[in-house]
JSON list of C-alpha atoms in Angstrom, two decimals:
[
{"chain": "A", "resi": 1029, "resn": "MET", "atom": "CA", "xyz": [0.00, 0.00, 0.00]},
{"chain": "A", "resi": 1030, "resn": "LYS", "atom": "CA", "xyz": [2.87, 2.34, 0.82]},
{"chain": "A", "resi": 1031, "resn": "LYS", "atom": "CA", "xyz": [4.39, 1.82, -2.63]},
{"chain": "A", "resi": 1032, "resn": "ILE", "atom": "CA", "xyz": [1.02, 2.47, -4.28]},
{"chain": "A", "resi": 1033, "resn": "GLY", "atom": "CA", "xyz": [0.66, 5.69, -2.28]},
{"chain": "A", "resi": 1034, "resn": "GLN", "atom": "CA", "xyz": [4.15, 6.79, -3.24]},
{"chain": "A", "resi": 1035, "resn": "PHE", "atom": "CA", "xyz": [3.40, 5.99, -6.88]},
{"chain": "A", "resi": 1036, "resn": "PHE", "atom": "CA", "xyz": [0.29, 8.19, -6.93]},
{"chain": "A", "resi": 1037, "resn": "LEU", "atom": "CA", "xyz": [2.08, 11.01, -5.10]},
{"chain": "A", "resi": 1038, "resn": "SER", "atom": "CA", "xyz": [4.90, 10.83, -7.62]},
{"chain": "A", "resi": 1039, "resn": "GLU", "atom": "CA", "xyz": [2.50, 10.87, -10.55]},
{"chain": "A", "resi": 1040, "resn": "TRP", "atom": "CA", "xyz": [0.55, 13.77, -9.04]},
{"chain": "A", "resi": 1041, "resn": "LYS", "atom": "CA", "xyz": [3.77, 15.78, -8.65]},
{"chain": "A", "resi": 1042, "resn": "ASP", "atom": "CA", "xyz": [4.71, 14.87, -12.23]},
{"chain": "A", "resi": 1043, "resn": "LEU", "atom": "CA", "xyz": [1.32, 16.12, -13.49]},
{"chain": "A", "resi": 1044, "resn": "LYS", "atom": "CA", "xyz": [1.61, 19.41, -11.59]},
{"chain": "A", "resi": 1045, "resn": "ILE", "atom": "CA", "xyz": [5.03, 20.14, -13.07]},
{"chain": "A", "resi": 1046, "resn": "LEU", "atom": "CA", "xyz": [3.79, 19.08, -16.51]},
{"chain": "A", "resi": 1047, "resn": "LEU", "atom": "CA", "xyz": [0.79, 21.44, -16.35]},
{"chain": "A", "resi": 1048, "resn": "ARG", "atom": "CA", "xyz": [3.09, 24.28, -15.34]},
{"chain": "A", "resi": 1049, "resn": "SER", "atom": "CA", "xyz": [5.26, 23.49, -18.36]},
{"chain": "A", "resi": 1050, "resn": "ILE", "atom": "CA", "xyz": [2.58, 23.26, -21.08]},
{"chain": "A", "resi": 1051, "resn": "PRO", "atom": "CA", "xyz": [1.32, 26.70, -22.17]},
{"chain": "A", "resi": 1052, "resn": "SER", "atom": "CA", "xyz": [-2.03, 27.34, -20.48]},
{"chain": "A", "resi": 1053, "resn": "LEU", "atom": "CA", "xyz": [-3.74, 28.34, -23.73]},
{"chain": "A", "resi": 1054, "resn": "THR", "atom": "CA", "xyz": [-3.05, 24.89, -25.20]},
{"chain": "A", "resi": 1055, "resn": "VAL", "atom": "CA", "xyz": [-4.48, 23.11, -22.15]},
{"chain": "A", "resi": 1056, "resn": "THR", "atom": "CA", "xyz": [-7.48, 25.45, -22.21]},
{"chain": "A", "resi": 1057, "resn": "PHE", "atom": "CA", "xyz": [-8.22, 24.72, -25.87]},
{"chain": "A", "resi": 1058, "resn": "PHE", "atom": "CA", "xyz": [-7.82, 21.00, -25.21]},
{"chain": "A", "resi": 1059, "resn": "VAL", "atom": "CA", "xyz": [-10.16, 20.84, -22.22]},
{"chain": "A", "resi": 1060, "resn": "LEU", "atom": "CA", "xyz": [-12.76, 23.11, -23.83]},
{"chain": "A", "resi": 1061, "resn": "SER", "atom": "CA", "xyz": [-12.75, 21.05, -27.02]},
{"chain": "A", "resi": 1062, "resn": "VAL", "atom": "CA", "xyz": [-13.41, 17.88, -25.00]},
{"chain": "A", "resi": 1063, "resn": "VAL", "atom": "CA", "xyz": [-16.29, 19.46, -23.07]},
{"chain": "A", "resi": 1064, "resn": "CYS", "atom": "CA", "xyz": [-17.80, 21.13, -26.15]},
{"chain": "A", "resi": 1065, "resn": "ALA", "atom": "CA", "xyz": [-17.52, 17.99, -28.29]},
{"chain": "A", "resi": 1066, "resn": "ASN", "atom": "CA", "xyz": [-19.34, 16.01, -25.61]},
{"chain": "A", "resi": 1067, "resn": "LEU", "atom": "CA", "xyz": [-22.12, 18.60, -25.32]},
{"chain": "A", "resi": 1068, "resn": "MET", "atom": "CA", "xyz": [-22.60, 19.20, -29.05]},
{"chain": "A", "resi": 1069, "resn": "ALA", "atom": "CA", "xyz": [-22.67, 15.46, -29.75]},
{"chain": "A", "resi": 1070, "resn": "ASN", "atom": "CA", "xyz": [-26.36, 15.79, -28.80]},
{"chain": "A", "resi": 1071, "resn": "LYS", "atom": "CA", "xyz": [-27.10, 17.55, -32.10]},
{"chain": "A", "resi": 1072, "resn": "GLU", "atom": "CA", "xyz": [-26.73, 15.89, -35.49]},
{"chain": "A", "resi": 1073, "resn": "LEU", "atom": "CA", "xyz": [-24.90, 17.68, -38.28]},
{"chain": "A", "resi": 1074, "resn": "VAL", "atom": "CA", "xyz": [-25.27, 15.16, -41.12]},
{"chain": "A", "resi": 1075, "resn": "ASN", "atom": "CA", "xyz": [-27.52, 12.10, -41.13]},
{"chain": "A", "resi": 1076, "resn": "PHE", "atom": "CA", "xyz": [-27.73, 9.87, -44.20]},
{"chain": "A", "resi": 1077, "resn": "LYS", "atom": "CA", "xyz": [-27.99, 6.09, -44.41]},
{"chain": "A", "resi": 1078, "resn": "PHE", "atom": "CA", "xyz": [-24.28, 5.36, -43.86]},
{"chain": "A", "resi": 1079, "resn": "VAL", "atom": "CA", "xyz": [-23.04, 8.85, -43.00]},
{"chain": "A", "resi": 1080, "resn": "ALA", "atom": "CA", "xyz": [-23.69, 10.24, -39.54]},
{"chain": "A", "resi": 1081, "resn": "LEU", "atom": "CA", "xyz": [-21.86, 13.21, -38.09]},
{"chain": "A", "resi": 1082, "resn": "ASP", "atom": "CA", "xyz": [-22.86, 15.10, -34.96]},
{"chain": "A", "resi": 1083, "resn": "CYS", "atom": "CA", "xyz": [-21.92, 18.67, -34.15]},
{"chain": "A", "resi": 1084, "resn": "GLY", "atom": "CA", "xyz": [-19.22, 17.41, -31.78]},
{"chain": "A", "resi": 1085, "resn": "PHE", "atom": "CA", "xyz": [-17.24, 16.75, -34.97]},
{"chain": "A", "resi": 1086, "resn": "VAL", "atom": "CA", "xyz": [-16.55, 20.50, -35.14]},
{"chain": "A", "resi": 1087, "resn": "PHE", "atom": "CA", "xyz": [-14.51, 20.22, -31.93]},
{"chain": "A", "resi": 1088, "resn": "SER", "atom": "CA", "xyz": [-13.16, 16.67, -31.98]},
{"chain": "A", "resi": 1089, "resn": "TRP", "atom": "CA", "xyz": [-10.32, 17.38, -34.44]},
{"chain": "A", "resi": 1090, "resn": "ILE", "atom": "CA", "xyz": [-9.13, 20.17, -32.11]},
{"chain": "A", "resi": 1091, "resn": "MET", "atom": "CA", "xyz": [-8.66, 17.57, -29.36]},
{"chain": "A", "resi": 1092, "resn": "PHE", "atom": "CA", "xyz": [-6.43, 15.46, -31.57]},
{"chain": "A", "resi": 1093, "resn": "LEU", "atom": "CA", "xyz": [-4.40, 18.41, -32.84]},
{"chain": "A", "resi": 1094, "resn": "CYS", "atom": "CA", "xyz": [-3.77, 19.45, -29.23]},
{"chain": "A", "resi": 1095, "resn": "MET", "atom": "CA", "xyz": [-2.77, 15.89, -28.36]},
{"chain": "A", "resi": 1096, "resn": "ASP", "atom": "CA", "xyz": [-0.41, 15.77, -31.34]},
{"chain": "A", "resi": 1097, "resn": "VAL", "atom": "CA", "xyz": [1.46, 18.95, -30.37]},
{"chain": "A", "resi": 1098, "resn": "ILE", "atom": "CA", "xyz": [1.66, 17.91, -26.71]},
{"chain": "A", "resi": 1099, "resn": "CYS", "atom": "CA", "xyz": [2.92, 14.45, -27.68]},
{"chain": "A", "resi": 1100, "resn": "LYS", "atom": "CA", "xyz": [5.48, 15.93, -30.08]},
{"chain": "A", "resi": 1101, "resn": "ARG", "atom": "CA", "xyz": [6.95, 18.14, -27.37]},
{"chain": "A", "resi": 1102, "resn": "TRP", "atom": "CA", "xyz": [6.40, 16.22, -24.12]},
{"chain": "A", "resi": 1103, "resn": "GLY", "atom": "CA", "xyz": [5.90, 12.60, -25.16]},
{"chain": "A", "resi": 1104, "resn": "ALA", "atom": "CA", "xyz": [3.17, 9.97, -25.04]},
{"chain": "A", "resi": 1105, "resn": "LYS", "atom": "CA", "xyz": [2.99, 9.62, -21.26]},
{"chain": "A", "resi": 1106, "resn": "ALA", "atom": "CA", "xyz": [2.48, 13.34, -20.80]},
{"chain": "A", "resi": 1107, "resn": "CYS", "atom": "CA", "xyz": [-0.18, 13.36, -23.51]},
{"chain": "A", "resi": 1108, "resn": "VAL", "atom": "CA", "xyz": [-2.13, 10.54, -21.82]},
{"chain": "A", "resi": 1109, "resn": "LYS", "atom": "CA", "xyz": [-1.95, 12.31, -18.45]},
{"chain": "A", "resi": 1110, "resn": "VAL", "atom": "CA", "xyz": [-3.35, 15.56, -19.86]},
{"chain": "A", "resi": 1111, "resn": "SER", "atom": "CA", "xyz": [-6.05, 13.56, -21.67]},
{"chain": "A", "resi": 1112, "resn": "LEU", "atom": "CA", "xyz": [-7.05, 11.85, -18.42]},
{"chain": "A", "resi": 1113, "resn": "MET", "atom": "CA", "xyz": [-7.25, 15.22, -16.69]},
{"chain": "A", "resi": 1114, "resn": "ALA", "atom": "CA", "xyz": [-9.44, 16.57, -19.51]},
{"chain": "A", "resi": 1115, "resn": "LEU", "atom": "CA", "xyz": [-11.70, 13.51, -19.22]},
{"chain": "A", "resi": 1116, "resn": "LEU", "atom": "CA", "xyz": [-12.11, 13.98, -15.47]},
{"chain": "A", "resi": 1117, "resn": "ILE", "atom": "CA", "xyz": [-12.97, 17.65, -15.98]},
{"chain": "A", "resi": 1118, "resn": "ASN", "atom": "CA", "xyz": [-15.47, 16.70, -18.67]},
{"chain": "A", "resi": 1119, "resn": "LEU", "atom": "CA", "xyz": [-17.11, 14.10, -16.41]},
{"chain": "A", "resi": 1120, "resn": "SER", "atom": "CA", "xyz": [-17.29, 16.68, -13.61]},
{"chain": "A", "resi": 1121, "resn": "VAL", "atom": "CA", "xyz": [-18.95, 19.19, -15.94]},
{"chain": "A", "resi": 1122, "resn": "CYS", "atom": "CA", "xyz": [-21.42, 16.55, -17.15]},
{"chain": "A", "resi": 1123, "resn": "GLY", "atom": "CA", "xyz": [-22.24, 15.65, -13.55]},
{"chain": "A", "resi": 1124, "resn": "LEU", "atom": "CA", "xyz": [-22.78, 19.30, -12.64]},
{"chain": "A", "resi": 1125, "resn": "PHE", "atom": "CA", "xyz": [-24.96, 19.82, -15.72]},
{"chain": "A", "resi": 1126, "resn": "ALA", "atom": "CA", "xyz": [-27.03, 16.77, -14.75]},
{"chain": "A", "resi": 1127, "resn": "LEU", "atom": "CA", "xyz": [-27.58, 18.15, -11.23]},
{"chain": "A", "resi": 1128, "resn": "LEU", "atom": "CA", "xyz": [-28.46, 21.63, -12.47]},
{"chain": "A", "resi": 1129, "resn": "ALA", "atom": "CA", "xyz": [-30.87, 20.16, -15.03]},
{"chain": "A", "resi": 1130, "resn": "LYS", "atom": "CA", "xyz": [-32.85, 18.74, -12.11]},
{"chain": "A", "resi": 1131, "resn": "ALA", "atom": "CA", "xyz": [-32.90, 22.07, -10.28]},
{"chain": "A", "resi": 1132, "resn": "PRO", "atom": "CA", "xyz": [-36.26, 23.91, -10.18]},
{"chain": "A", "resi": 1133, "resn": "GLY", "atom": "CA", "xyz": [-36.72, 26.85, -12.49]},
{"chain": "A", "resi": 1134, "resn": "MET", "atom": "CA", "xyz": [-37.16, 27.49, -16.17]},
{"chain": "A", "resi": 1135, "resn": "TRP", "atom": "CA", "xyz": [-34.73, 28.07, -19.02]},
{"chain": "A", "resi": 1136, "resn": "GLY", "atom": "CA", "xyz": [-34.79, 31.48, -20.69]},
{"chain": "A", "resi": 1137, "resn": "GLU", "atom": "CA", "xyz": [-36.11, 29.92, -23.89]},
{"chain": "A", "resi": 1138, "resn": "PHE", "atom": "CA", "xyz": [-39.19, 28.73, -21.99]},
{"chain": "A", "resi": 1139, "resn": "TYR", "atom": "CA", "xyz": [-40.30, 32.33, -21.47]},
{"chain": "A", "resi": 1140, "resn": "ALA", "atom": "CA", "xyz": [-39.81, 33.06, -25.17]},
{"chain": "A", "resi": 1141, "resn": "GLU", "atom": "CA", "xyz": [-41.84, 30.04, -26.33]},
{"chain": "A", "resi": 1142, "resn": "GLU", "atom": "CA", "xyz": [-44.06, 29.52, -23.26]},
{"chain": "A", "resi": 1143, "resn": "ASN", "atom": "CA", "xyz": [-43.90, 25.80, -23.96]},
{"chain": "A", "resi": 1144, "resn": "MET", "atom": "CA", "xyz": [-43.03, 23.35, -21.19]},
{"chain": "A", "resi": 1145, "resn": "ALA", "atom": "CA", "xyz": [-41.67, 20.87, -23.76]},
{"chain": "A", "resi": 1146, "resn": "VAL", "atom": "CA", "xyz": [-38.83, 23.32, -24.49]},
{"chain": "A", "resi": 1147, "resn": "ASN", "atom": "CA", "xyz": [-37.79, 23.32, -20.85]},
{"chain": "A", "resi": 1148, "resn": "VAL", "atom": "CA", "xyz": [-37.92, 19.52, -20.65]},
{"chain": "A", "resi": 1149, "resn": "ALA", "atom": "CA", "xyz": [-35.91, 19.17, -23.87]},
{"chain": "A", "resi": 1150, "resn": "LEU", "atom": "CA", "xyz": [-33.18, 21.53, -22.64]},
{"chain": "A", "resi": 1151, "resn": "ASN", "atom": "CA", "xyz": [-32.98, 19.74, -19.29]},
{"chain": "A", "resi": 1152, "resn": "ASN", "atom": "CA", "xyz": [-32.59, 16.41, -21.10]},
{"chain": "A", "resi": 1153, "resn": "THR", "atom": "CA", "xyz": [-29.96, 17.83, -23.45]},
{"chain": "A", "resi": 1154, "resn": "PHE", "atom": "CA", "xyz": [-27.78, 19.39, -20.76]},
{"chain": "A", "resi": 1155, "resn": "GLY", "atom": "CA", "xyz": [-28.54, 16.66, -18.24]},
{"chain": "A", "resi": 1156, "resn": "GLY", "atom": "CA", "xyz": [-27.34, 14.06, -20.72]},
{"chain": "A", "resi": 1157, "resn": "SER", "atom": "CA", "xyz": [-27.84, 10.32, -20.72]},
{"chain": "A", "resi": 1158, "resn": "TRP", "atom": "CA", "xyz": [-25.55, 8.13, -18.64]},
{"chain": "A", "resi": 1159, "resn": "TYR", "atom": "CA", "xyz": [-24.81, 5.80, -21.55]},
{"chain": "A", "resi": 1160, "resn": "VAL", "atom": "CA", "xyz": [-23.80, 8.68, -23.83]},
{"chain": "A", "resi": 1161, "resn": "VAL", "atom": "CA", "xyz": [-21.43, 10.07, -21.19]},
{"chain": "A", "resi": 1162, "resn": "LEU", "atom": "CA", "xyz": [-20.04, 6.59, -20.50]},
{"chain": "A", "resi": 1163, "resn": "GLY", "atom": "CA", "xyz": [-19.62, 5.83, -24.20]},
{"chain": "A", "resi": 1164, "resn": "SER", "atom": "CA", "xyz": [-17.97, 9.14, -25.04]},
{"chain": "A", "resi": 1165, "resn": "GLY", "atom": "CA", "xyz": [-15.64, 8.92, -22.02]},
{"chain": "A", "resi": 1166, "resn": "LEU", "atom": "CA", "xyz": [-14.57, 5.38, -22.86]},
{"chain": "A", "resi": 1167, "resn": "ALA", "atom": "CA", "xyz": [-14.10, 6.24, -26.53]},
{"chain": "A", "resi": 1168, "resn": "PHE", "atom": "CA", "xyz": [-12.08, 9.37, -25.77]},
{"chain": "A", "resi": 1169, "resn": "MET", "atom": "CA", "xyz": [-9.71, 7.72, -23.30]},
{"chain": "A", "resi": 1170, "resn": "THR", "atom": "CA", "xyz": [-9.14, 4.68, -25.51]},
{"chain": "A", "resi": 1171, "resn": "SER", "atom": "CA", "xyz": [-8.45, 6.79, -28.59]},
{"chain": "A", "resi": 1172, "resn": "SER", "atom": "CA", "xyz": [-6.20, 9.15, -26.59]},
{"chain": "A", "resi": 1173, "resn": "ILE", "atom": "CA", "xyz": [-3.96, 6.25, -25.56]},
{"chain": "A", "resi": 1174, "resn": "VAL", "atom": "CA", "xyz": [-3.90, 4.87, -29.12]},
{"chain": "A", "resi": 1175, "resn": "ASN", "atom": "CA", "xyz": [-3.11, 8.31, -30.55]},
{"chain": "A", "resi": 1176, "resn": "ALA", "atom": "CA", "xyz": [-0.30, 9.02, -28.06]},
{"chain": "A", "resi": 1177, "resn": "LEU", "atom": "CA", "xyz": [1.39, 5.64, -28.46]},
{"chain": "A", "resi": 1178, "resn": "LEU", "atom": "CA", "xyz": [1.21, 5.69, -32.28]},
{"chain": "A", "resi": 1179, "resn": "ASN", "atom": "CA", "xyz": [2.33, 9.31, -32.51]},
{"chain": "A", "resi": 1180, "resn": "SER", "atom": "CA", "xyz": [5.31, 8.67, -30.24]},
{"chain": "A", "resi": 1181, "resn": "ALA", "atom": "CA", "xyz": [6.24, 5.39, -31.95]},
{"chain": "A", "resi": 1182, "resn": "ILE", "atom": "CA", "xyz": [6.30, 7.00, -35.40]},
{"chain": "A", "resi": 1183, "resn": "GLY", "atom": "CA", "xyz": [8.20, 9.99, -34.04]},
{"chain": "A", "resi": 1184, "resn": "ASN", "atom": "CA", "xyz": [10.87, 7.69, -32.59]},
{"chain": "A", "resi": 1185, "resn": "ARG", "atom": "CA", "xyz": [11.42, 6.12, -36.02]},
{"chain": "A", "resi": 1186, "resn": "VAL", "atom": "CA", "xyz": [11.28, 9.35, -38.02]},
{"chain": "A", "resi": 1187, "resn": "LYS", "atom": "CA", "xyz": [14.04, 11.52, -36.59]},
{"chain": "A", "resi": 1188, "resn": "SER", "atom": "CA", "xyz": [13.47, 14.48, -38.91]},
{"chain": "A", "resi": 1189, "resn": "ASN", "atom": "CA", "xyz": [12.02, 17.64, -37.39]},
{"chain": "A", "resi": 1190, "resn": "SER", "atom": "CA", "xyz": [10.43, 18.79, -40.63]},
{"chain": "A", "resi": 1191, "resn": "PHE", "atom": "CA", "xyz": [6.76, 19.49, -41.26]},
{"chain": "A", "resi": 1192, "resn": "GLY", "atom": "CA", "xyz": [6.57, 16.27, -43.29]},
{"chain": "A", "resi": 1193, "resn": "ALA", "atom": "CA", "xyz": [7.67, 14.22, -40.27]},
{"chain": "A", "resi": 1194, "resn": "PHE", "atom": "CA", "xyz": [5.21, 16.04, -38.01]},
{"chain": "A", "resi": 1195, "resn": "ALA", "atom": "CA", "xyz": [2.44, 15.50, -40.55]},
{"chain": "A", "resi": 1196, "resn": "LEU", "atom": "CA", "xyz": [3.24, 11.79, -40.90]},
{"chain": "A", "resi": 1197, "resn": "ARG", "atom": "CA", "xyz": [3.10, 11.06, -37.17]},
{"chain": "A", "resi": 1198, "resn": "SER", "atom": "CA", "xyz": [0.04, 13.28, -36.69]},
{"chain": "A", "resi": 1199, "resn": "TYR", "atom": "CA", "xyz": [-2.03, 12.07, -39.65]},
{"chain": "A", "resi": 1200, "resn": "VAL", "atom": "CA", "xyz": [-1.38, 8.36, -39.15]},
{"chain": "A", "resi": 1201, "resn": "SER", "atom": "CA", "xyz": [-2.03, 8.46, -35.40]},
{"chain": "A", "resi": 1202, "resn": "THR", "atom": "CA", "xyz": [-5.09, 10.68, -35.84]},
{"chain": "A", "resi": 1203, "resn": "ILE", "atom": "CA", "xyz": [-6.87, 8.64, -38.52]},
{"chain": "A", "resi": 1204, "resn": "ILE", "atom": "CA", "xyz": [-6.41, 5.40, -36.55]},
{"chain": "A", "resi": 1205, "resn": "ALA", "atom": "CA", "xyz": [-7.27, 6.94, -33.18]},
{"chain": "A", "resi": 1206, "resn": "GLN", "atom": "CA", "xyz": [-10.31, 8.73, -34.61]},
{"chain": "A", "resi": 1207, "resn": "LEU", "atom": "CA", "xyz": [-11.47, 5.45, -36.10]},
{"chain": "A", "resi": 1208, "resn": "VAL", "atom": "CA", "xyz": [-11.08, 3.80, -32.69]},
{"chain": "A", "resi": 1209, "resn": "ASP", "atom": "CA", "xyz": [-12.91, 6.70, -31.03]},
{"chain": "A", "resi": 1210, "resn": "ASN", "atom": "CA", "xyz": [-15.85, 6.54, -33.44]},
{"chain": "A", "resi": 1211, "resn": "PHE", "atom": "CA", "xyz": [-16.00, 2.75, -33.41]},
{"chain": "A", "resi": 1212, "resn": "VAL", "atom": "CA", "xyz": [-16.01, 2.46, -29.60]},
{"chain": "A", "resi": 1213, "resn": "PHE", "atom": "CA", "xyz": [-18.70, 5.14, -29.26]},
{"chain": "A", "resi": 1214, "resn": "ALA", "atom": "CA", "xyz": [-20.83, 3.70, -32.06]},
{"chain": "A", "resi": 1215, "resn": "THR", "atom": "CA", "xyz": [-20.56, 0.21, -30.58]},
{"chain": "A", "resi": 1216, "resn": "VAL", "atom": "CA", "xyz": [-21.25, 1.17, -26.96]},
{"chain": "A", "resi": 1217, "resn": "VAL", "atom": "CA", "xyz": [-23.97, 3.74, -27.68]},
{"chain": "A", "resi": 1218, "resn": "SER", "atom": "CA", "xyz": [-25.36, 3.64, -31.22]},
{"chain": "A", "resi": 1219, "resn": "LYS", "atom": "CA", "xyz": [-25.50, -0.13, -31.70]},
{"chain": "A", "resi": 1220, "resn": "ILE", "atom": "CA", "xyz": [-26.67, -1.11, -28.22]},
{"chain": "A", "resi": 1221, "resn": "PHE", "atom": "CA", "xyz": [-29.10, 1.73, -27.52]},
{"chain": "A", "resi": 1222, "resn": "PHE", "atom": "CA", "xyz": [-30.09, 2.97, -31.00]},
{"chain": "A", "resi": 1223, "resn": "GLY", "atom": "CA", "xyz": [-30.10, -0.33, -32.87]},
{"chain": "A", "resi": 1224, "resn": "TRP", "atom": "CA", "xyz": [-27.40, 0.41, -35.46]},
{"chain": "A", "resi": 1225, "resn": "THR", "atom": "CA", "xyz": [-26.24, -2.46, -37.64]},
{"chain": "A", "resi": 1226, "resn": "TRP", "atom": "CA", "xyz": [-22.56, -3.47, -37.74]},
{"chain": "A", "resi": 1227, "resn": "THR", "atom": "CA", "xyz": [-22.41, -2.07, -41.27]},
{"chain": "A", "resi": 1228, "resn": "GLN", "atom": "CA", "xyz": [-23.52, 1.33, -40.01]},
{"chain": "A", "resi": 1229, "resn": "VAL", "atom": "CA", "xyz": [-21.04, 1.14, -37.13]},
{"chain": "A", "resi": 1230, "resn": "PHE", "atom": "CA", "xyz": [-18.06, 0.37, -39.38]},
{"chain": "A", "resi": 1231, "resn": "VAL", "atom": "CA", "xyz": [-18.95, 2.69, -42.28]},
{"chain": "A", "resi": 1232, "resn": "CYS", "atom": "CA", "xyz": [-19.95, 5.67, -40.14]},
{"chain": "A", "resi": 1233, "resn": "SER", "atom": "CA", "xyz": [-16.84, 5.26, -37.97]},
{"chain": "A", "resi": 1234, "resn": "ALA", "atom": "CA", "xyz": [-14.58, 5.25, -41.04]},
{"chain": "A", "resi": 1235, "resn": "ILE", "atom": "CA", "xyz": [-16.28, 8.20, -42.76]},
{"chain": "A", "resi": 1236, "resn": "GLY", "atom": "CA", "xyz": [-16.27, 10.22, -39.54]},
{"chain": "A", "resi": 1237, "resn": "ALA", "atom": "CA", "xyz": [-12.56, 9.51, -39.02]},
{"chain": "A", "resi": 1238, "resn": "VAL", "atom": "CA", "xyz": [-11.73, 10.70, -42.55]},
{"chain": "A", "resi": 1239, "resn": "CYS", "atom": "CA", "xyz": [-13.75, 13.90, -42.13]},
{"chain": "A", "resi": 1240, "resn": "GLU", "atom": "CA", "xyz": [-12.07, 14.65, -38.80]},
{"chain": "A", "resi": 1241, "resn": "LEU", "atom": "CA", "xyz": [-8.64, 13.96, -40.28]},
{"chain": "A", "resi": 1242, "resn": "LEU", "atom": "CA", "xyz": [-9.29, 16.40, -43.14]},
{"chain": "A", "resi": 1243, "resn": "CYS", "atom": "CA", "xyz": [-9.98, 19.15, -40.59]},
{"chain": "A", "resi": 1244, "resn": "GLU", "atom": "CA", "xyz": [-6.71, 18.44, -38.82]},
{"chain": "A", "resi": 1245, "resn": "VAL", "atom": "CA", "xyz": [-4.82, 18.35, -42.12]},
{"chain": "A", "resi": 1246, "resn": "PHE", "atom": "CA", "xyz": [-6.11, 21.82, -42.90]},
{"chain": "A", "resi": 1247, "resn": "PHE", "atom": "CA", "xyz": [-4.86, 23.24, -39.57]},
{"chain": "A", "resi": 1248, "resn": "SER", "atom": "CA", "xyz": [-1.79, 21.04, -38.99]},
{"chain": "A", "resi": 1249, "resn": "GLY", "atom": "CA", "xyz": [0.53, 23.78, -40.26]},
{"chain": "A", "resi": 1250, "resn": "ILE", "atom": "CA", "xyz": [-0.49, 25.91, -37.28]},
{"chain": "A", "resi": 1251, "resn": "GLY", "atom": "CA", "xyz": [0.22, 23.02, -34.91]},
{"chain": "A", "resi": 1252, "resn": "TYR", "atom": "CA", "xyz": [3.67, 22.49, -36.42]},
{"chain": "A", "resi": 1253, "resn": "ARG", "atom": "CA", "xyz": [4.59, 26.17, -36.12]},
{"chain": "A", "resi": 1254, "resn": "VAL", "atom": "CA", "xyz": [3.47, 26.20, -32.49]},
{"chain": "A", "resi": 1255, "resn": "VAL", "atom": "CA", "xyz": [5.62, 23.16, -31.65]},
{"chain": "A", "resi": 1256, "resn": "ARG", "atom": "CA", "xyz": [8.65, 24.59, -33.45]},
{"chain": "A", "resi": 1257, "resn": "GLN", "atom": "CA", "xyz": [8.25, 27.84, -31.51]},
{"chain": "A", "resi": 1258, "resn": "TRP", "atom": "CA", "xyz": [8.10, 25.89, -28.25]},
{"chain": "A", "resi": 1259, "resn": "GLU", "atom": "CA", "xyz": [11.27, 24.05, -29.17]},
{"chain": "A", "resi": 1260, "resn": "GLU", "atom": "CA", "xyz": [13.10, 27.24, -30.13]},
{"chain": "A", "resi": 1261, "resn": "GLU", "atom": "CA", "xyz": [12.02, 29.00, -26.93]},
{"chain": "A", "resi": 1262, "resn": "LYS", "atom": "CA", "xyz": [12.74, 25.86, -24.84]},
{"chain": "A", "resi": 1263, "resn": "VAL", "atom": "CA", "xyz": [9.22, 25.81, -23.43]},
{"chain": "A", "resi": 1264, "resn": "GLY", "atom": "CA", "xyz": [8.77, 23.05, -20.85]},
{"chain": "A", "resi": 1265, "resn": "GLU", "atom": "CA", "xyz": [12.43, 22.62, -19.91]},
{"chain": "A", "resi": 1266, "resn": "ALA", "atom": "CA", "xyz": [11.52, 22.42, -16.22]},
{"chain": "A", "resi": 1267, "resn": "TYR", "atom": "CA", "xyz": [9.57, 19.22, -16.87]},
{"chain": "A", "resi": 1268, "resn": "PHE", "atom": "CA", "xyz": [12.42, 17.68, -18.85]},
{"chain": "A", "resi": 1269, "resn": "GLU", "atom": "CA", "xyz": [14.88, 18.48, -16.07]},
{"chain": "A", "resi": 1270, "resn": "TYR", "atom": "CA", "xyz": [12.53, 16.93, -13.52]},
{"chain": "A", "resi": 1271, "resn": "ARG", "atom": "CA", "xyz": [12.25, 13.73, -15.58]},
{"chain": "A", "resi": 1272, "resn": "LYS", "atom": "CA", "xyz": [16.03, 13.57, -15.96]},
{"chain": "A", "resi": 1273, "resn": "ASP", "atom": "CA", "xyz": [16.48, 13.88, -12.21]},
{"chain": "A", "resi": 1274, "resn": "LEU", "atom": "CA", "xyz": [14.00, 11.04, -11.63]},
{"chain": "A", "resi": 1275, "resn": "GLU", "atom": "CA", "xyz": [15.82, 8.79, -14.13]},
{"chain": "A", "resi": 1276, "resn": "HIS", "atom": "CA", "xyz": [19.14, 9.63, -12.51]},
{"chain": "A", "resi": 1277, "resn": "LEU", "atom": "CA", "xyz": [17.81, 8.71, -9.04]},
{"chain": "A", "resi": 1278, "resn": "ALA", "atom": "CA", "xyz": [16.23, 5.52, -10.38]},
{"chain": "A", "resi": 1279, "resn": "GLY", "atom": "CA", "xyz": [19.49, 4.55, -12.06]}
]
């Protein structure tokens, strides 16, 4: 038990130093994109027979671009830790929304429409369904781990620091991780609760992953410039020194 306690204390200290090292604007964009994607997943954007995209798609590619730049600079382990923190914040927000949805009182839109159904619909939307929250949380964490490990593995093999190398590790890890994300969510939520067929699960997951990748491709140049600026300005050196000290003590 003592070793377990020491492990968690060490990891907590590691996370605190990491969060002080990553620029706050990047962490803010990351966490907000996770929360917004989860909330806007309640509204469909495109819905054809084998093509289904919700409005969370608008934010989901931002999550993966943030993960790619964090992984490029701080590594896979750091990326997974920040992803876990973002997930916990998202779950906390969902829980708070669910409690507030049960609070007495009317939404502002109720007074505009004077229709109780509007108030009920908004409460249900912001209150969320437990299986949607569970499915999205499981999908996000699984895809985050896949994305971080693939991104880091490709980066270790491709030593170049060019945009092409950044694009390779980002695009490959993103398309696979997005496919995992969509597939896990579609399996846990859409197939079980909405009666999707396996064909719909596979096809919609693949199409969604391609669409999300295209968004990241369009903005990946910005991500690469941000990472290069961090490297030139030696952003996050305190975390690297801390990790070196730990390795030295362990050795």
